[in-house]
Amino acid sequence: MSETSTPYTPASTSTTVAGNETVSLADEIKEYNTAKLIEYLRGQGLNLVKDDFDIIENERVGGQDFLNMTKQDFRDYGMKGGPAMRLAKFAKECKDKKLRSFSSYKTKKDLKKVLAKYGVEDGRITDIPQFTLKPHNIDDKNEALVHCLKDIRLRLRNMGPVVESNEAIRCEYISVILHACINIVRELTGKKISLNPQFEVVGEKNTGRVDYAIKALEELICITEGKQYQIAIGFAQVNRISCTSRNPLNIRFVETALEEGSEDEKELCKNVKRVMEVIVGLLRERVDVEKEPKNKKARVQEYLKKE
């Protein structure tokens, strides 16, 4: 994720020679309202303070306004010279920057390039670092767990089992589990955590929409995708690529699980609980890292890189 008075002209989505879609970062930012713009600017390392954000909020500056603003515009709003210059320079950089869409990564060659950035050479998926699961124990009578199981049964009655080719149905079940997990982590940590479906992620070089993003303290801490065979495994922390294939977790959403006391019902309850315990453990770890002092946070992140 990452002055002049030249008027801003929205750049249209283009296609490169290789067929990879690119989009201007400005095309993303121009859609931001004031709150979304402030949220985005907070994560850009611009060394802004509360007074700077208050000015943007009070003047109701939106994304399209921001892209057209000059240093003098910010100064006229009462901003100090330093932040005014940084914001104007950043606005210009945003207009010039092109991003590649996540959806354009389709070939083995694309995969190899992405994996190489994370130290996985030659595109060998088996070399992706695995991590040991650290589940958080959830009591069988936990309110969020009980509510989650009731919701899953309701969906089984209304929609039937998960159809491999239907991502929308898979996401219905995933959503229930994520909501329950977030509620548990919120109670454990006392921190504000939110689930954002169909979230638009804007990075340094890429952009795209993910099925779910989970945020804590205004920081994006993880994303998940509702892909086939990955009801729980499609869970990723944003600072690295890792996998859990050593200890795969799966849930079978089958109609026979609606039969009270059946083996399928017991299996469903057991596996939903296992998946929730893993997700709660991962989320709690990420929230704890975000709230730790910088020196301890750095040590934890260095440890994660070595896993």
Short mmCIF file of C-alpha atoms in Angstrom, two decimals:
data_model
loop_
_atom_site.label_atom_id
_atom_site.label_comp_id
_atom_site.label_asym_id
_atom_site.label_seq_id
_atom_site.Cartn_x
_atom_site.Cartn_y
_atom_site.Cartn_z
CA MET A 1 0.00 0.00 0.00
CA SER A 2 1.88 2.03 -0.31
CA GLU A 3 3.19 20.12 -6.35
CA THR A 4 1.60 21.13 -9.25
CA SER A 5 -1.75 22.40 -10.41
CA THR A 6 -1.91 19.95 -13.30
CA PRO A 7 -5.56 18.88 -13.59
CA TYR A 8 -6.29 15.24 -12.82
CA THR A 9 -7.50 13.13 -15.71
CA PRO A 10 -8.73 9.67 -14.66
CA ALA A 11 -6.67 6.95 -16.33
CA SER A 12 -8.70 4.20 -17.90
CA THR A 13 -7.99 0.55 -17.23
CA SER A 14 -5.45 -0.63 -19.79
CA THR A 15 -4.08 -3.94 -21.01
CA THR A 16 -0.39 -4.57 -21.47
CA VAL A 17 1.16 -6.50 -24.32
CA ALA A 18 1.30 -9.59 -22.14
CA GLY A 19 -2.42 -9.30 -21.49
CA ASN A 20 -2.06 -8.26 -17.85
CA GLU A 21 -4.56 -5.68 -16.67
CA THR A 22 -3.20 -2.57 -14.99
CA VAL A 23 -5.00 0.30 -13.35
CA SER A 24 -3.91 3.69 -12.10
CA LEU A 25 -3.66 4.06 -8.34
CA ALA A 26 -5.52 7.32 -8.88
CA ASP A 27 -8.49 5.35 -10.22
CA GLU A 28 -8.71 3.64 -6.86
CA ILE A 29 -8.22 6.75 -4.73
CA LYS A 30 -10.72 8.91 -6.61
CA GLU A 31 -13.51 6.64 -5.31
CA TYR A 32 -12.58 7.26 -1.66
CA ASN A 33 -14.81 9.35 0.56
CA THR A 34 -13.20 11.47 3.27
CA ALA A 35 -13.10 8.73 5.90
CA LYS A 36 -11.63 6.19 3.48
CA LEU A 37 -9.05 8.71 2.26
CA ILE A 38 -7.91 9.45 5.80
CA GLU A 39 -7.70 5.74 6.55
CA TYR A 40 -5.55 5.22 3.46
CA LEU A 41 -3.25 8.17 4.17
CA ARG A 42 -2.63 6.93 7.73
CA GLY A 43 -0.85 3.91 6.32
CA GLN A 44 1.41 5.73 3.86
CA GLY A 45 4.22 6.82 6.19
CA LEU A 46 3.66 10.53 5.50
CA ASN A 47 4.40 11.57 9.08
CA LEU A 48 1.04 13.30 9.48
CA VAL A 49 -0.44 14.24 12.85
CA LYS A 50 -3.98 14.57 14.16
CA ASP A 51 -4.22 18.24 13.16
CA ASP A 52 -3.46 17.33 9.54
CA PHE A 53 -6.17 14.68 9.43
CA ASP A 54 -8.60 17.04 11.18
CA ILE A 55 -8.10 19.58 8.38
CA ILE A 56 -8.80 16.96 5.72
CA GLU A 57 -11.90 15.86 7.61
CA ASN A 58 -13.20 19.38 8.33
CA GLU A 59 -12.74 20.42 4.70
CA ARG A 60 -14.45 17.18 3.60
CA VAL A 61 -11.66 16.34 1.18
CA GLY A 62 -12.50 13.22 -0.83
CA GLY A 63 -10.27 11.10 -3.03
CA GLN A 64 -10.89 13.02 -6.24
CA ASP A 65 -10.36 16.35 -4.44
CA PHE A 66 -7.09 15.09 -2.97
CA LEU A 67 -5.68 14.10 -6.36
CA ASN A 68 -6.24 17.63 -7.69
CA MET A 69 -4.77 19.46 -4.71
CA THR A 70 -1.51 21.40 -4.64
CA LYS A 71 0.73 22.44 -1.79
CA GLN A 72 -0.93 25.86 -1.82
CA ASP A 73 -4.39 24.28 -1.57
CA PHE A 74 -3.38 22.47 1.61
CA ARG A 75 -1.78 25.66 2.96
CA ASP A 76 -4.96 27.60 2.26
CA TYR A 77 -6.81 25.09 4.44
CA GLY A 78 -4.46 25.97 7.30
CA MET A 79 -1.99 23.08 7.05
CA LYS A 80 1.68 23.52 7.96
CA GLY A 81 4.22 23.69 5.15
CA GLY A 82 5.83 20.29 5.75
CA PRO A 83 2.73 18.10 5.59
CA ALA A 84 1.30 20.27 2.80
CA MET A 85 4.37 19.59 0.66
CA ARG A 86 4.37 15.86 1.44
CA LEU A 87 0.69 15.45 0.64
CA ALA A 88 0.93 17.38 -2.63
CA LYS A 89 3.94 15.31 -3.69
CA PHE A 90 2.17 12.08 -2.74
CA ALA A 91 -0.95 13.10 -4.69
CA LYS A 92 1.18 13.58 -7.80
CA GLU A 93 2.87 10.19 -7.31
CA CYS A 94 -0.53 8.54 -7.02
CA LYS A 95 -1.58 9.92 -10.40
CA ASP A 96 1.54 8.51 -12.05
CA LYS A 97 1.53 5.10 -10.41
CA LYS A 98 0.17 2.02 -12.15
CA LEU A 99 -1.03 -1.04 -10.29
CA ARG A 100 -1.51 -4.56 -11.56
CA SER A 101 -4.79 -6.30 -10.77
CA PHE A 102 -4.64 -9.41 -8.56
CA SER A 103 -6.97 -11.14 -11.02
CA SER A 104 -4.37 -10.82 -13.79
CA TYR A 105 -2.05 -13.32 -12.08
CA LYS A 106 -3.13 -16.47 -13.91
CA THR A 107 -0.10 -18.35 -15.26
CA LYS A 108 2.59 -20.52 -13.68
CA LYS A 109 5.08 -17.85 -14.66
CA ASP A 110 3.11 -15.28 -12.63
CA LEU A 111 3.03 -17.64 -9.65
CA LYS A 112 6.78 -18.23 -9.89
CA LYS A 113 7.47 -14.48 -9.79
CA VAL A 114 5.25 -13.94 -6.76
CA LEU A 115 6.74 -16.84 -4.83
CA ALA A 116 10.27 -15.64 -5.64
CA LYS A 117 9.53 -12.35 -3.88
CA TYR A 118 8.89 -14.35 -0.71
CA GLY A 119 12.03 -16.46 -0.99
CA VAL A 120 10.42 -19.47 -2.65
CA GLU A 121 12.68 -20.19 -5.61
CA ASP A 122 11.76 -21.98 -8.85
CA GLY A 123 8.06 -21.76 -8.02
CA ARG A 124 8.12 -24.90 -5.88
CA ILE A 125 4.92 -24.80 -3.85
CA THR A 126 6.35 -27.47 -1.54
CA ASP A 127 8.97 -24.90 -0.45
CA ILE A 128 6.35 -22.52 0.93
CA PRO A 129 7.10 -22.35 4.68
CA GLN A 130 4.63 -24.14 6.91
CA PHE A 131 3.74 -23.02 10.38
CA THR A 132 2.66 -24.90 13.48
CA LEU A 133 -0.93 -24.24 14.41
CA LYS A 134 -1.47 -22.67 17.82
CA PRO A 135 -5.19 -23.12 18.49
CA HIS A 136 -7.00 -21.23 21.22
CA ASN A 137 -9.20 -23.60 23.20
CA ILE A 138 -12.92 -22.79 22.86
CA ASP A 139 -15.42 -24.17 25.37
CA ASP A 140 -18.19 -26.30 23.87
CA LYS A 141 -20.72 -23.94 25.46
CA ASN A 142 -19.13 -20.76 24.13
CA GLU A 143 -21.95 -18.49 22.95
CA ALA A 144 -20.27 -17.60 19.65
CA LEU A 145 -19.54 -21.27 18.85
CA VAL A 146 -23.10 -22.35 19.67
CA HIS A 147 -24.53 -19.51 17.58
CA CYS A 148 -22.18 -20.38 14.70
CA LEU A 149 -23.30 -24.02 14.66
CA LYS A 150 -26.95 -22.95 14.68
CA ASP A 151 -26.32 -20.63 11.73
CA ILE A 152 -24.54 -23.37 9.80
CA ARG A 153 -27.45 -25.77 10.35
CA LEU A 154 -29.86 -23.08 9.18
CA ARG A 155 -27.87 -22.58 5.99
CA LEU A 156 -27.68 -26.32 5.39
CA ARG A 157 -31.47 -26.47 5.54
CA ASN A 158 -31.94 -23.47 3.27
CA MET A 159 -29.12 -23.91 0.75
CA GLY A 160 -28.02 -27.50 1.00
CA PRO A 161 -24.39 -28.69 1.03
CA VAL A 162 -21.45 -26.75 -0.34
CA VAL A 163 -21.27 -27.04 -4.11
CA GLU A 164 -17.66 -27.20 -5.27
CA SER A 165 -18.24 -24.86 -8.19
CA ASN A 166 -20.29 -22.28 -6.28
CA GLU A 167 -18.08 -19.82 -4.43
CA ALA A 168 -21.07 -17.77 -3.27
CA ILE A 169 -22.40 -20.70 -1.23
CA ARG A 170 -18.96 -21.43 0.23
CA CYS A 171 -18.67 -17.81 1.31
CA GLU A 172 -22.02 -18.05 3.12
CA TYR A 173 -20.52 -20.68 5.42
CA ILE A 174 -17.14 -18.98 5.70
CA SER A 175 -18.80 -15.72 6.74
CA VAL A 176 -20.57 -17.41 9.66
CA ILE A 177 -17.32 -18.90 10.95
CA LEU A 178 -15.33 -15.67 10.59
CA HIS A 179 -17.98 -13.59 12.38
CA ALA A 180 -17.97 -16.02 15.30
CA CYS A 181 -14.16 -16.06 15.51
CA ILE A 182 -13.90 -12.28 15.41
CA ASN A 183 -16.45 -11.98 18.21
CA ILE A 184 -14.40 -14.35 20.38
CA VAL A 185 -11.13 -12.50 19.68
CA ARG A 186 -12.79 -9.16 20.42
CA GLU A 187 -13.89 -10.47 23.83
CA LEU A 188 -10.44 -11.90 24.54
CA THR A 189 -8.46 -8.80 23.57
CA GLY A 190 -10.88 -5.93 24.08
CA LYS A 191 -9.79 -4.59 20.69
CA LYS A 192 -11.97 -3.35 17.87
CA ILE A 193 -11.85 -5.92 15.08
CA SER A 194 -13.93 -5.77 11.92
CA LEU A 195 -14.74 -8.08 9.02
CA ASN A 196 -14.80 -6.43 5.59
CA PRO A 197 -16.31 -8.55 2.79
CA GLN A 198 -15.26 -7.82 -0.81
CA PHE A 199 -12.51 -5.53 0.44
CA GLU A 200 -10.43 -3.57 -2.06
CA VAL A 201 -6.74 -3.97 -1.22
CA VAL A 202 -4.34 -1.38 -2.65
CA GLY A 203 -0.67 -2.33 -2.39
CA GLU A 204 2.62 -0.92 -3.62
CA LYS A 205 2.37 -2.60 -7.02
CA ASN A 206 -0.94 -4.42 -7.04
CA THR A 207 -4.59 -3.93 -6.32
CA GLY A 208 -7.67 -6.06 -6.19
CA ARG A 209 -10.67 -7.24 -4.26
CA VAL A 210 -10.46 -10.07 -1.73
CA ASP A 211 -13.36 -12.08 -0.36
CA TYR A 212 -12.70 -11.04 3.23
CA ALA A 213 -10.30 -8.73 5.03
CA ILE A 214 -10.01 -8.55 8.80
CA LYS A 215 -8.85 -5.33 10.38
CA ALA A 216 -7.77 -4.43 13.91
CA LEU A 217 -6.88 -0.95 15.14
CA GLU A 218 -7.30 0.34 11.55
CA GLU A 219 -4.60 -2.11 10.38
CA LEU A 220 -5.22 -4.87 7.86
CA ILE A 221 -4.09 -8.00 9.71
CA CYS A 222 -5.23 -10.82 7.44
CA ILE A 223 -7.19 -11.78 4.36
CA THR A 224 -9.03 -14.93 3.34
CA GLU A 225 -10.43 -16.28 0.09
CA GLY A 226 -13.35 -18.67 -0.34
CA LYS A 227 -11.64 -21.14 -2.67
CA GLN A 228 -12.44 -24.78 -3.29
CA TYR A 229 -11.16 -27.21 -0.64
CA GLN A 230 -10.01 -24.26 1.45
CA ILE A 231 -12.88 -23.45 3.76
CA ALA A 232 -10.36 -22.80 6.52
CA ILE A 233 -6.99 -23.03 4.79
CA GLY A 234 -7.59 -19.94 2.66
CA PHE A 235 -6.49 -17.80 5.58
CA ALA A 236 -3.40 -15.62 5.21
CA GLN A 237 -1.49 -13.13 7.28
CA VAL A 238 -0.63 -10.14 5.15
CA ASN A 239 3.12 -9.98 5.77
CA ARG A 240 4.04 -13.36 4.35
CA ILE A 241 3.02 -16.42 2.38
CA SER A 242 2.59 -19.59 4.41
CA CYS A 243 0.49 -22.73 4.41
CA THR A 244 -0.92 -25.31 6.80
CA SER A 245 -0.83 -28.38 4.57
CA ARG A 246 1.06 -30.27 7.27
CA ASN A 247 -2.11 -30.19 9.37
CA PRO A 248 -4.98 -29.68 6.93
CA LEU A 249 -8.37 -28.72 8.33
CA ASN A 250 -11.57 -29.51 6.49
CA ILE A 251 -15.28 -29.22 7.19
CA ARG A 252 -17.86 -31.33 5.37
CA PHE A 253 -21.08 -29.36 5.02
CA VAL A 254 -23.50 -32.21 4.26
CA GLU A 255 -27.26 -32.44 4.79
CA THR A 256 -26.94 -35.66 6.82
CA ALA A 257 -25.31 -33.51 9.52
CA LEU A 258 -28.81 -32.15 10.21
CA GLU A 259 -29.76 -35.52 11.73
CA GLU A 260 -29.47 -34.97 15.49
CA GLY A 261 -27.05 -37.37 17.13
CA SER A 262 -25.70 -38.68 13.82
CA GLU A 263 -22.00 -39.25 13.21
CA ASP A 264 -22.04 -36.55 10.53
CA GLU A 265 -23.48 -34.03 13.01
CA LYS A 266 -20.79 -34.88 15.57
CA GLU A 267 -18.12 -34.61 12.87
CA LEU A 268 -19.46 -31.23 11.73
CA CYS A 269 -19.46 -29.80 15.26
CA LYS A 270 -15.97 -31.14 15.98
CA ASN A 271 -14.44 -29.77 12.78
CA VAL A 272 -16.14 -26.37 13.00
CA LYS A 273 -14.78 -26.01 16.51
CA ARG A 274 -11.26 -27.07 15.41
CA VAL A 275 -11.27 -24.56 12.57
CA MET A 276 -12.53 -21.78 14.84
CA GLU A 277 -9.86 -22.55 17.44
CA VAL A 278 -7.14 -22.20 14.80
CA ILE A 279 -8.54 -18.97 13.36
CA VAL A 280 -9.02 -17.46 16.82
CA GLY A 281 -5.43 -18.41 17.68
CA LEU A 282 -4.08 -16.79 14.51
CA LEU A 283 -6.16 -13.64 14.90
CA ARG A 284 -5.29 -13.24 18.57
CA GLU A 285 -1.59 -13.59 17.74
CA ARG A 286 -1.84 -10.87 15.09
CA VAL A 287 -3.77 -8.50 17.36
CA ASP A 288 -1.25 -9.04 20.17
CA VAL A 289 1.64 -8.27 17.80
CA GLU A 290 -0.04 -5.05 16.63
CA LYS A 291 -0.48 -3.76 20.18
CA GLU A 292 3.02 -4.67 21.46
CA PRO A 293 5.80 -2.07 21.82
CA LYS A 294 7.79 -1.60 18.62
CA ASN A 295 10.89 -3.46 19.82
CA LYS A 296 8.91 -6.53 20.90
CA LYS A 297 6.79 -6.39 17.75
CA ALA A 298 9.96 -6.38 15.65
CA ARG A 299 11.27 -9.45 17.49
CA VAL A 300 8.00 -11.32 16.96
CA GLN A 301 7.95 -10.49 13.26
CA GLU A 302 11.58 -11.56 12.90
CA TYR A 303 10.66 -14.85 14.56
CA LEU A 304 7.77 -15.33 12.14
CA LYS A 305 10.11 -14.85 9.18
CA LYS A 306 12.35 -17.63 10.46
CA GLU A 307 9.55 -20.18 10.95
#
